[in-house]
Coordinates of C-alpha atoms and ligand atoms in Angstrom, one line a residue:
X1 CA -33.9 275.3 -36.4
X2 CA -31.8 272.4 -35.4
X3 CA -31.8 269.5 -37.8
X4 CA -31.4 265.8 -36.7
X5 CA -30.3 263.2 -39.2
X6 CA -33.4 261.3 -40.0
X7 CA -31.7 257.9 -39.6
X8 CA -30.5 258.8 -36.3
X9 CA -33.9 259.9 -35.1
X10 CA -35.6 256.6 -36.5
X11 CA -32.8 254.4 -34.7
X12 CA -33.3 256.2 -31.5
X13 CA -37.0 255.7 -31.7
X14 CA -36.4 252.0 -32.6
X15 CA -34.0 251.6 -29.6
X16 CA -36.4 253.1 -27.3
X17 CA -39.5 251.2 -28.4
X18 CA -38.2 248.0 -26.4
X19 CA -38.4 249.9 -23.2
X20 CA -41.9 251.1 -24.1
X21 CA -43.0 247.6 -24.4
X22 CA -41.3 245.6 -21.6
X23 CA -40.5 248.6 -19.4
X24 CA -36.9 249.0 -18.0
X25 CA -36.8 246.0 -15.9
X26 CA -34.5 244.9 -13.0
X27 CA -32.0 242.2 -13.6
X28 CA -31.6 239.8 -10.7
X29 CA -29.9 236.4 -10.7
X30 CA -29.7 236.4 -14.5
X31 CA -33.4 237.3 -14.9
X32 CA -35.1 240.4 -16.1
X33 CA -37.9 241.0 -13.6
X34 CA -40.4 243.8 -12.6
X35 CA -40.3 245.0 -9.0
X36 CA -41.6 242.6 -6.4
X37 CA -44.4 245.1 -5.5
X38 CA -45.4 245.3 -9.2
X39 CA -45.1 249.0 -9.1
X40 CA -43.5 251.1 -11.8
X41 CA -42.5 254.8 -12.2
X42 CA -42.2 256.8 -15.4
X43 CA -39.3 258.9 -16.5
X44 CA -39.6 262.1 -18.8
X45 CA -37.8 263.3 -21.8
X46 CA -35.5 266.4 -21.1
X47 CA -36.3 267.4 -24.7
X48 CA -40.1 267.8 -24.6
X49 CA -41.1 266.5 -21.2
X50 CA -43.1 263.6 -22.9
X51 CA -43.0 260.4 -21.0
X52 CA -39.8 258.3 -22.0
X53 CA -39.8 255.0 -20.2
X54 CA -41.7 252.9 -17.7
X55 CA -39.6 251.7 -15.0
X56 CA -39.6 248.9 -12.4
X57 CA -40.0 250.7 -9.0
X58 CA -37.6 248.4 -6.9
X59 CA -37.6 248.6 -3.1
X60 CA -36.0 246.6 -0.2
X61 CA -37.6 243.2 -1.3
X62 CA -35.8 243.6 -4.8
X63 CA -32.6 244.6 -3.2
X64 CA -32.8 241.7 -0.8
X65 CA -33.1 239.4 -3.6
X66 CA -30.4 241.0 -5.7
X67 CA -28.1 241.0 -2.8
X68 CA -28.8 237.1 -2.0
X69 CA -28.0 236.5 -5.7
X70 CA -24.7 238.5 -5.5
X71 CA -23.8 236.5 -2.5
X72 CA -24.6 233.3 -3.9
X73 CA -22.6 234.2 -7.1
X74 CA -19.5 235.6 -5.0
X75 CA -17.5 232.6 -4.2
X76 CA -17.2 231.3 -7.7
X77 CA -16.7 234.7 -9.2
X78 CA -13.9 235.4 -6.7
X79 CA -12.2 232.0 -7.4
X80 CA -12.3 232.4 -11.3
X81 CA -8.7 232.3 -12.5
X82 CA -7.8 236.0 -13.2
X83 CA -7.1 235.1 -17.0
X84 CA -10.5 233.9 -17.5
X85 CA -12.1 236.8 -15.8
X86 CA -9.6 239.2 -18.0
X87 CA -11.1 237.5 -21.1
X88 CA -14.8 237.9 -20.0
X89 CA -14.2 241.6 -19.1
X90 CA -12.7 242.2 -22.6
X91 CA -15.6 240.4 -24.1
X92 CA -17.9 242.8 -22.5
X93 CA -16.0 245.6 -23.7
X94 CA -16.1 244.1 -27.3
X95 CA -19.8 244.0 -26.8
X96 CA -20.2 247.5 -25.7
X97 CA -18.3 248.8 -28.6
X98 CA -20.6 246.7 -31.0
X99 CA -23.6 248.7 -29.7
X100 CA -21.9 252.0 -29.6
X101 CA -24.7 253.8 -31.7
X102 CA -27.5 252.3 -29.5
X103 CA -25.9 253.4 -26.4
X104 CA -25.3 256.8 -27.6
X105 CA -28.7 257.5 -28.9
X106 CA -30.2 256.1 -25.7
X107 CA -27.9 258.2 -23.4
X108 CA -28.7 261.3 -25.5
X109 CA -32.4 260.9 -25.1
X110 CA -32.4 259.8 -21.4
X111 CA -30.2 262.6 -20.1
X112 CA -30.2 265.5 -22.6
X113 CA -26.5 265.2 -23.2
X114 CA -25.4 266.2 -26.8
X115 CA -24.4 263.5 -29.3
X116 CA -21.2 265.1 -29.9
X117 CA -20.2 264.0 -26.4
X118 CA -22.0 260.8 -26.0
X119 CA -20.9 259.4 -29.4
X120 CA -18.1 258.4 -27.3
X121 CA -19.8 257.1 -24.3
X122 CA -19.4 253.6 -25.5
X123 CA -15.6 253.8 -26.2
X124 CA -15.0 255.4 -22.8
X125 CA -17.1 252.5 -21.4
X126 CA -15.4 250.0 -23.1
X127 CA -12.0 251.3 -22.4
X128 CA -12.9 251.0 -18.4
X129 CA -13.6 247.4 -18.9
X130 CA -10.4 246.9 -20.9
X131 CA -8.0 248.8 -18.5
X132 CA -9.6 246.8 -15.5
X133 CA -9.6 243.5 -17.4
X134 CA -5.8 243.8 -17.7
X135 CA -5.3 244.4 -14.2
X136 CA -7.4 241.4 -13.2
X137 CA -4.1 239.5 -13.3
X138 CA -2.3 241.5 -10.6
X139 CA -5.3 242.4 -8.5
X140 CA -4.3 239.9 -5.7
X141 CA -0.6 240.8 -5.7
X142 CA 0.8 242.1 -2.3
X143 CA 4.2 242.8 -0.7
X144 CA 6.8 240.9 0.9
X145 CA 7.8 242.4 4.2
X146 CA 10.3 240.0 6.0
X147 CA 11.0 240.8 9.5
X148 CA 13.8 238.9 11.8
X149 CA 11.4 236.0 13.0
X150 CA 8.7 235.9 10.3
X151 CA 8.3 235.9 6.7
X152 CA 5.2 238.3 6.0
X153 CA 3.3 238.5 2.8
X154 CA 0.4 240.4 1.9
X155 CA -2.2 239.7 -0.6
X156 CA -5.5 241.1 -1.6
X157 CA -9.0 239.3 -1.6
X158 CA -12.2 240.8 -2.9
X159 CA -14.4 242.1 -0.2
X160 CA -17.5 240.5 -1.2
X161 CA -20.7 241.7 -3.0
X162 CA -20.8 245.4 -3.2
X163 CA -23.4 248.0 -3.7
X164 CA -22.8 250.6 -6.5
X165 CA -25.0 253.9 -6.5
X166 CA -24.8 256.3 -9.7
X167 CA -26.0 259.7 -10.6
X168 CA -27.8 260.7 -13.8
X169 CA -25.4 263.1 -15.5
X170 CA -23.4 260.7 -17.7
X171 CA -24.8 257.4 -16.3
X172 CA -23.3 255.0 -19.0
X173 CA -19.6 256.1 -18.5
X174 CA -19.9 256.5 -14.6
X175 CA -21.5 252.9 -14.3
X176 CA -18.8 251.3 -16.2
X177 CA -16.2 253.3 -14.4
X178 CA -17.4 252.0 -11.1
X179 CA -18.6 248.4 -11.9
X180 CA -15.5 247.3 -14.1
X181 CA -13.1 247.6 -11.2
X182 CA -15.4 245.8 -8.8
X183 CA -15.6 243.0 -11.2
X184 CA -12.1 242.9 -12.0
X185 CA -11.3 242.6 -8.3
X186 CA -13.5 239.4 -8.0
X187 CA -16.4 241.3 -6.4
X188 CA -20.2 240.6 -7.3
X189 CA -22.4 243.7 -7.6
X190 CA -25.7 245.1 -6.9
X191 CA -26.3 248.3 -9.1
X192 CA -28.9 251.1 -8.3
X193 CA -28.8 253.3 -11.1
X194 CA -30.2 257.0 -11.2
X195 CA -33.9 257.1 -11.3
X196 CA -33.9 260.0 -13.7
X197 CA -31.9 258.0 -16.4
X198 CA -31.8 254.3 -16.0
X199 CA -32.0 253.1 -19.6
X200 CA -28.3 252.7 -20.4
X201 CA -27.6 250.9 -16.9
X202 CA -30.3 248.2 -18.2
X203 CA -28.7 248.0 -21.6
X204 CA -25.1 247.6 -19.9
X205 CA -26.2 244.5 -17.6
X206 CA -27.8 243.0 -20.7
X207 CA -24.8 243.5 -22.7
X208 CA -22.6 241.9 -20.1
X209 CA -24.6 238.8 -19.5
X210 CA -24.9 238.3 -23.3
X211 CA -21.3 238.4 -23.4
X212 CA -21.0 235.6 -21.0
X213 CA -21.0 237.0 -17.5
X214 CA -22.1 234.4 -14.9
X215 CA -25.7 235.0 -13.6
X216 CA -25.9 236.8 -10.3
X217 CA -22.5 238.3 -10.7
X218 CA -24.0 241.7 -11.8
X219 CA -27.6 242.7 -10.5
X220 CA -29.3 245.9 -11.3
X221 CA -32.3 247.3 -9.2
X222 CA -34.1 250.5 -10.3
X223 CA -35.8 252.6 -8.0
X224 CA -35.6 255.9 -6.0
X225 CA -32.6 256.9 -3.5
X226 CA -34.9 256.9 -0.4
X227 CA -36.1 253.5 -0.8
X228 CA -34.2 251.0 -3.3
X229 CA -30.8 253.1 -2.6
X230 CA -31.3 253.2 1.2
X231 CA -32.2 249.5 1.4
X232 CA -28.9 248.6 -0.5
X233 CA -26.7 250.7 2.0
X234 CA -28.4 249.0 4.8
X235 CA -28.3 245.5 3.5
X236 CA -26.1 243.2 5.7
X237 CA -25.0 241.1 2.6
X238 CA -23.5 244.1 0.9
X239 CA -20.0 244.8 2.1
X240 CA -19.2 248.2 0.6
X241 CA -20.8 250.9 -1.1
X242 CA -19.5 252.8 -3.9
X243 CA -21.4 256.0 -4.4
X244 CA -21.4 258.8 -7.0
X245 CA -23.7 261.6 -6.2
X246 CA -24.3 264.8 -4.3
X247 CA -22.5 265.4 -0.9
X248 CA -25.6 265.6 1.1
X249 CA -26.6 262.2 -0.1
X250 CA -23.1 260.9 0.9
X251 CA -23.5 262.0 4.4
X252 CA -27.0 260.2 4.5
X253 CA -25.4 257.1 3.1
X254 CA -22.7 257.1 5.6
X255 CA -25.3 257.5 8.4
X256 CA -27.4 254.5 6.9
X257 CA -24.4 252.2 6.6
X258 CA -23.1 252.8 10.0
X259 CA -24.9 249.8 11.6
X260 CA -23.7 247.3 9.0
X261 CA -20.2 249.0 9.2
X262 CA -20.2 249.8 5.7
X263 CA -17.0 250.6 3.9
X264 CA -17.6 253.6 1.7
X265 CA -16.3 255.4 -1.5
X266 CA -17.7 258.7 -2.2
X267 CA -17.3 260.8 -5.4
X268 CA -19.3 264.0 -4.6
X269 CA -19.9 267.4 -5.7
X270 CA -17.6 270.1 -6.8
X271 CA -17.3 273.9 -7.2
X272 CA -13.9 273.8 -9.1
X273 CA -11.8 276.8 -9.9
X274 CA -9.8 277.5 -13.1
X275 CA -7.0 280.0 -12.2
X276 CA -5.8 282.2 -15.0
X277 CA -2.6 284.2 -14.5
X278 CA -1.7 286.9 -17.1
X279 CA 1.4 285.1 -18.2
X280 CA -0.5 282.2 -19.5
X281 CA -1.2 281.1 -22.9
X282 CA -4.5 282.8 -23.1
X283 CA -5.9 281.4 -26.1
X284 CA -5.5 277.9 -24.7
X285 CA -6.8 278.7 -21.3
X286 CA -9.8 280.1 -22.9
X287 CA -10.8 277.2 -24.9
X288 CA -10.1 274.9 -21.8
X289 CA -12.4 277.0 -19.6
X290 CA -15.1 277.3 -22.1
X291 CA -14.8 273.3 -22.7
X292 CA -14.8 272.5 -19.1
X293 CA -17.9 274.4 -18.1
X294 CA -20.3 274.3 -21.1
X295 CA -19.3 270.6 -22.3
X296 CA -21.9 267.8 -20.9
X297 CA -24.4 270.8 -20.2
X298 CA -22.1 271.7 -17.2
X299 CA -23.8 268.8 -15.6
X300 CA -20.2 267.4 -14.7
X301 CA -18.7 266.9 -11.4
X302 CA -15.0 268.3 -12.6
X303 CA -16.6 271.2 -14.5
X304 CA -14.6 274.4 -13.9
X305 CA -17.7 276.3 -12.7
X306 CA -15.5 279.1 -11.1
X307 CA -12.9 281.0 -13.3
X308 CA -10.6 283.2 -11.2
X309 CA -8.6 285.5 -13.5
X310 CA -5.8 288.0 -12.8
X311 CA -7.1 291.6 -12.4
X312 CA -4.7 292.9 -15.5
X313 CA -6.4 290.5 -18.0
X314 CA -9.7 290.1 -16.3
X315 CA -12.0 292.4 -18.5
X316 CA -10.6 291.0 -21.8
X317 CA -10.4 287.4 -20.7
X318 CA -14.1 287.5 -19.3
X319 CA -15.6 289.4 -22.4
X320 CA -14.0 286.6 -24.7
X321 CA -15.8 284.1 -22.5
X322 CA -19.1 285.9 -22.8
X323 CA -18.7 286.2 -26.5
X324 CA -18.2 282.5 -27.0
X325 CA -20.9 281.5 -24.5
X326 CA -23.6 283.5 -26.6
X327 CA -22.3 281.5 -29.7
X328 CA -22.7 278.0 -28.2
X329 CA -25.2 275.9 -30.2
X330 CA -27.9 274.9 -27.7
X331 CA -30.3 272.4 -29.4
X332 CA -31.7 268.8 -29.4
X333 CA -29.2 266.4 -28.1
X334 CA -29.4 264.2 -31.3
X335 CA -28.2 267.0 -33.5
X336 CA -24.8 266.5 -34.0
X337 CA -24.0 270.3 -34.1
X338 CA -25.5 270.7 -30.7
X339 CA -23.0 271.7 -27.9
X340 CA -25.3 272.1 -25.2
X341 CA -28.5 270.1 -24.7
X342 CA -31.3 270.4 -22.2
X343 CA -30.8 269.6 -18.7
X344 CA -31.8 266.5 -17.2
X345 CA -35.3 267.3 -15.4
X346 CA -37.5 270.2 -15.0
X347 CA -36.8 270.3 -11.4
X348 CA -33.1 270.5 -11.9
X349 CA -33.5 273.2 -14.8
X350 CA -35.6 275.3 -12.1
X351 CA -32.8 275.0 -9.6
X352 CA -30.3 276.1 -12.0
X353 CA -32.6 279.0 -13.2
X354 CA -33.0 280.0 -9.6
X355 CA -29.4 280.8 -9.4
X356 CA -30.0 283.7 -12.0
X357 CA -32.4 285.5 -9.3
X358 CA -29.8 284.8 -6.6
X359 CA -27.1 286.4 -9.0
X360 CA -29.2 289.5 -9.4
X361 CA -29.7 289.8 -5.9
X362 CA -26.2 289.6 -5.1
X363 CA -25.5 292.2 -7.4
X364 CA -23.6 290.1 -10.0
X365 CA -23.4 291.1 -13.7
X366 CA -24.8 288.5 -16.1
X367 CA -22.5 288.8 -19.1
X368 CA -24.1 286.1 -21.0
X369 CA -27.3 283.9 -20.7
X370 CA -29.2 284.4 -17.6
X371 CA -32.4 282.8 -18.6
X372 CA -34.1 279.6 -19.9
X373 CA -33.5 278.9 -23.7
X374 CA -36.3 278.3 -26.2
X375 CA -34.9 275.0 -27.5
X376 CA -36.6 272.3 -29.9
X377 CA -39.3 270.5 -28.0
X378 CA -39.7 273.3 -25.7
X379 CA -37.8 271.2 -22.8
X380 CA -35.3 271.7 -20.0
X381 CA -32.8 274.3 -22.0
X382 CA -30.7 276.7 -20.2
X383 CA -28.8 279.4 -21.9
X384 CA -25.0 279.1 -21.1
X385 CA -24.5 281.6 -18.7
X386 CA -21.6 283.9 -17.4
X387 CA -21.7 285.7 -14.2
X388 CA -18.8 288.4 -13.9
X389 CA -17.3 290.5 -11.1
X390 CA -18.6 288.0 -8.5
X391 CA -17.1 288.1 -5.0
X392 CA -16.0 284.8 -3.4
X393 CA -18.2 284.7 -0.6
X394 CA -21.4 284.9 -2.7
X395 CA -23.7 282.1 -3.1
X396 CA -23.1 281.9 -6.9
X397 CA -19.4 281.4 -6.2
X398 CA -19.6 278.8 -3.3
X399 CA -22.7 276.5 -4.3
X400 CA -22.5 273.8 -6.9
X401 CA -25.0 274.8 -9.6
X402 CA -24.4 271.6 -11.9
X403 CA -25.6 273.5 -15.2
X404 CA -24.0 275.6 -18.0
X405 CA -23.2 278.7 -15.6
X406 CA -19.7 280.1 -15.0
X407 CA -18.8 282.5 -12.1
X408 CA -16.0 284.8 -12.9
X409 CA -14.0 286.3 -9.9
X410 CA -11.0 288.6 -10.2
X411 CA -7.9 288.1 -8.3
X412 CA -4.7 290.5 -7.4
X413 CA -2.0 288.0 -6.8
X414 CA -1.1 284.5 -6.1
X415 CA -1.9 284.5 -2.7
X416 CA -5.5 285.9 -3.2
X417 CA -5.8 283.3 -6.0
X418 CA -5.1 280.4 -3.7
X419 CA -7.3 281.9 -0.8
X420 CA -10.3 282.2 -3.3
X421 CA -9.6 278.8 -4.7
X422 CA -9.7 277.1 -1.6
X423 CA -12.5 279.2 -0.1
X424 CA -15.4 276.6 -1.1
X425 CA -16.5 273.5 1.0
X426 CA -15.7 271.2 -2.0
X427 CA -12.1 270.1 -3.1
X428 CA -12.6 268.0 -6.1
X429 CA -10.5 269.4 -9.0
X430 CA -8.5 272.5 -10.1
X431 CA -7.2 273.8 -13.2
X432 CA -4.2 276.2 -13.3
X433 CA -2.8 278.2 -16.3
X434 CA 0.6 279.9 -16.1
X435 CA 3.7 279.8 -17.9
X436 CA 5.8 280.3 -14.7
X437 CA 7.1 276.8 -13.7
X438 CA 7.8 277.7 -10.1
X439 CA 4.4 279.4 -9.6
X440 CA 2.8 276.2 -11.0
X441 CA 4.4 274.2 -8.5
X442 CA 3.6 276.4 -5.6
X443 CA -0.2 276.8 -6.6
X444 CA -0.8 273.4 -7.4
X445 CA 0.4 272.3 -4.4
X446 CA -1.5 274.9 -2.4
X447 CA -4.9 273.9 -3.9
X448 CA -6.9 271.9 -1.6
X449 CA -8.3 269.4 -4.4
X450 CA -7.7 265.8 -5.2
X451 CA -6.7 266.6 -8.7
X452 CA -5.0 269.3 -10.5
X453 CA -4.5 270.0 -14.2
X454 CA -1.8 272.4 -15.1
X455 CA -2.0 274.1 -18.6
X456 CA -4.7 271.6 -19.4
X457 CA -8.4 270.7 -19.3
X458 CA -9.6 267.3 -17.6
X459 CA -7.9 264.8 -19.5
X460 CA -8.3 261.4 -17.8
X461 CA -5.4 258.8 -17.6
X462 CA -7.0 255.7 -16.0
X463 CA -4.1 254.6 -13.8
X464 CA -3.9 258.0 -12.1
X465 CA -6.1 258.6 -8.7
X466 CA -9.3 260.2 -9.4
X467 CA -11.3 261.6 -6.3
X468 CA -11.8 264.6 -4.0
X469 CA -10.9 266.0 -0.8
X470 CA -13.1 268.0 1.7
X471 CA -16.9 267.6 0.9
X472 CA -16.0 266.1 -2.6
X473 CA -15.5 262.8 -1.7
X474 CA -13.8 259.9 0.3
X475 CA -11.2 257.6 -1.4
X476 CA -9.7 257.5 -5.0
X477 CA -10.6 255.6 -8.2
X478 CA -8.3 254.4 -10.8
X479 CA -5.6 251.9 -11.2
X480 CA -4.6 250.1 -8.1
X481 CA -6.7 252.8 -6.0
X482 CA -9.8 251.1 -7.1
X483 CA -8.6 247.6 -5.8
X484 CA -7.7 249.2 -2.5
X485 CA -11.4 249.9 -2.2
X486 CA -12.8 246.8 -3.6
X487 CA -10.6 244.2 -1.8
X488 CA -9.1 243.5 1.6
X489 CA -5.4 243.4 2.0
X490 CA -4.4 240.4 4.1
X491 CA -1.2 239.8 6.0
X492 CA 0.0 236.3 6.6
X493 CA 3.1 235.9 8.6
X494 CA 5.2 232.7 8.5
X495 CA 7.5 231.8 11.3
X496 CA 10.9 231.3 9.7
X497 CA 12.5 229.4 12.8
X498 CA 11.9 228.9 16.5
X499 CA 11.6 232.3 17.9
X500 CA 10.9 232.5 21.7
X501 CA 7.2 232.3 22.4
X502 CA 6.3 234.2 25.7
X503 CA 5.5 231.5 28.3
X504 CA 2.7 232.2 30.6
X505 CA 1.5 230.1 33.6
X506 CA 4.3 227.7 33.1
X507 CA 6.1 227.8 36.7
Ligands
NAD601 P1 -27.9 262.3 -6.0 O1 -27.1 262.4 -4.8 O2 -29.2 263.1 -5.9 O3 -28.1 260.9 -6.5 C1 -27.3 259.9 -6.8 C2 -27.7 258.4 -6.5 O4 -28.0 258.2 -5.2 C3 -29.1 258.2 -7.4 O5 -28.9 256.8 -7.9 C4 -30.1 258.3 -6.2 O6 -31.2 257.5 -6.3 C5 -29.1 258.0 -5.0 N1 -29.7 258.1 -3.7 C6 -30.2 259.3 -3.3 N2 -30.6 259.3 -2.1 C7 -30.2 258.1 -1.5 C8 -30.1 257.6 -0.1 N3 -30.5 258.1 0.8 N4 -29.6 256.5 0.0 C9 -28.8 255.8 -1.1 N5 -29.0 256.2 -2.4 C10 -29.6 257.4 -2.4 O7 -26.8 263.0 -7.2 P2 -27.4 263.4 -8.7 O8 -28.4 264.6 -8.5 O9 -27.9 262.1 -9.3 O10 -26.0 263.8 -9.2 C11 -25.5 265.0 -9.4 C12 -24.3 265.0 -8.3 O11 -23.5 263.9 -8.4 C13 -23.6 266.2 -8.3 O12 -23.4 266.7 -7.0 C14 -22.2 265.9 -8.9 O13 -21.4 266.8 -8.5 C15 -22.2 264.5 -8.4 N6 -21.2 263.8 -9.1 C16 -20.0 263.5 -8.7 C17 -19.1 262.8 -9.5 C18 -17.6 262.7 -9.0 O14 -16.8 261.9 -9.6 N7 -17.3 263.4 -7.8 C19 -19.2 262.3 -10.7 C20 -20.5 262.8 -11.3 C21 -21.5 263.3 -10.5

């Protein structure tokens, strides 16, 4: 039986109580408000499927009010001296850190993610604010591009009010990752959090305003994708949409935003490969492979959901993964020992479980897991699973399952490893394990993905570009790449003398 520290459970209940009383409200122009329609929806606990929170069901009217507030707040926010903006964003980071236990507990209860990972959610979120706070000072910087007759200088200006739409897997961290650069760039924001896990987004906007963020700069509208989300992508006052979620939703957003010529930034799905050559440090490769698929319940866009292993070591390496997968501690998200918690929602758990039937139909061997897990509370638990001897063209090797499920595929040589790695529609991340430096260079270059880690798991460094190729996304986040999205580059050409101006109609 899993044990939760009693003070942690009591505090978590206390944190949740507020949302039972007031409901999870929208935040528009500095005010906590219910939906204009007066409608609510309920979220459910992934642990025991009991009702968790009552949430304002925002729609087009709420989005329109929020966008107007963001438009009204934009000129002053964009004109704020960067030093002042930097200080404010650091104050938000301080306030996030001060409420780390609350953020961690609420994130665990709302999403089912384990405390051992969510205990760092506030720190990661605060780090995003601090990193972009310091970048405020150079956000407007450009280039000097002199020509013979003109002195050209570029600068960047914030694009305007932006819409940010986030998914449910690690909502707190992802919200800060998208919102911090937007604010640092001088944009104002309307945020539409995922309907399955809205609580920490509500807390985040409160923290920001309590820390001194001017009203209307950051607005949050809860609701479903097909109404509040869609309205945001169609709203003429919103100049750009930064979206994190499924590839199919990305396509829909692109179509919805077409008539208002929305600039879009997409971080979408993945079916990322970890490629393990026989010459690698296999102990480290094993740890990294296990971490990258079974941490965060496998509900992670950069999860290593395929492991491609060189034939000569395939049996031994996959046997070790299976042994470890069976020993992973599945349990209550608030139990500090838990390594894999319940998945977000029964519908998502059913989707993940349905792949066990697909695997059986495709003739794949299930070397670990392959069923639901009887966890505390009886919620959406899925046993950590390993499929072995899969072929690259099978559905279990091609489709994003987004759970603690790993597909192992053997390969003969380097060429086949690359072919299998690139055989999917996605192109987000790749992981490569080899001690041959020339091979590391060749294979990492040949992988059709936006990010490759060689002899490493996913270790983020905020100045580096984050994003995917193919169906995994459009655009990059991180460092200056974020400002390229949230800002317009403007060129100003100053004539340096009396160059010849073409004369028309003068004779
Ligand atoms: P989703 O696409 O179903 O939903 C994401 C958000 O989009 C939610 O807020 C939802 O309400 C909204 N939405 C849905 N339909 C919409 C529409 N028509 N218009 C506007 N908004 C709409 O994704 P999800 O199930 O919440 O999240 C899981 C997916 O997110 C996975 O595919 C995962 O790989 C991806 N993801 C990608 C990254 C990355 O950085 N590439 C990071 C995390 C998650």
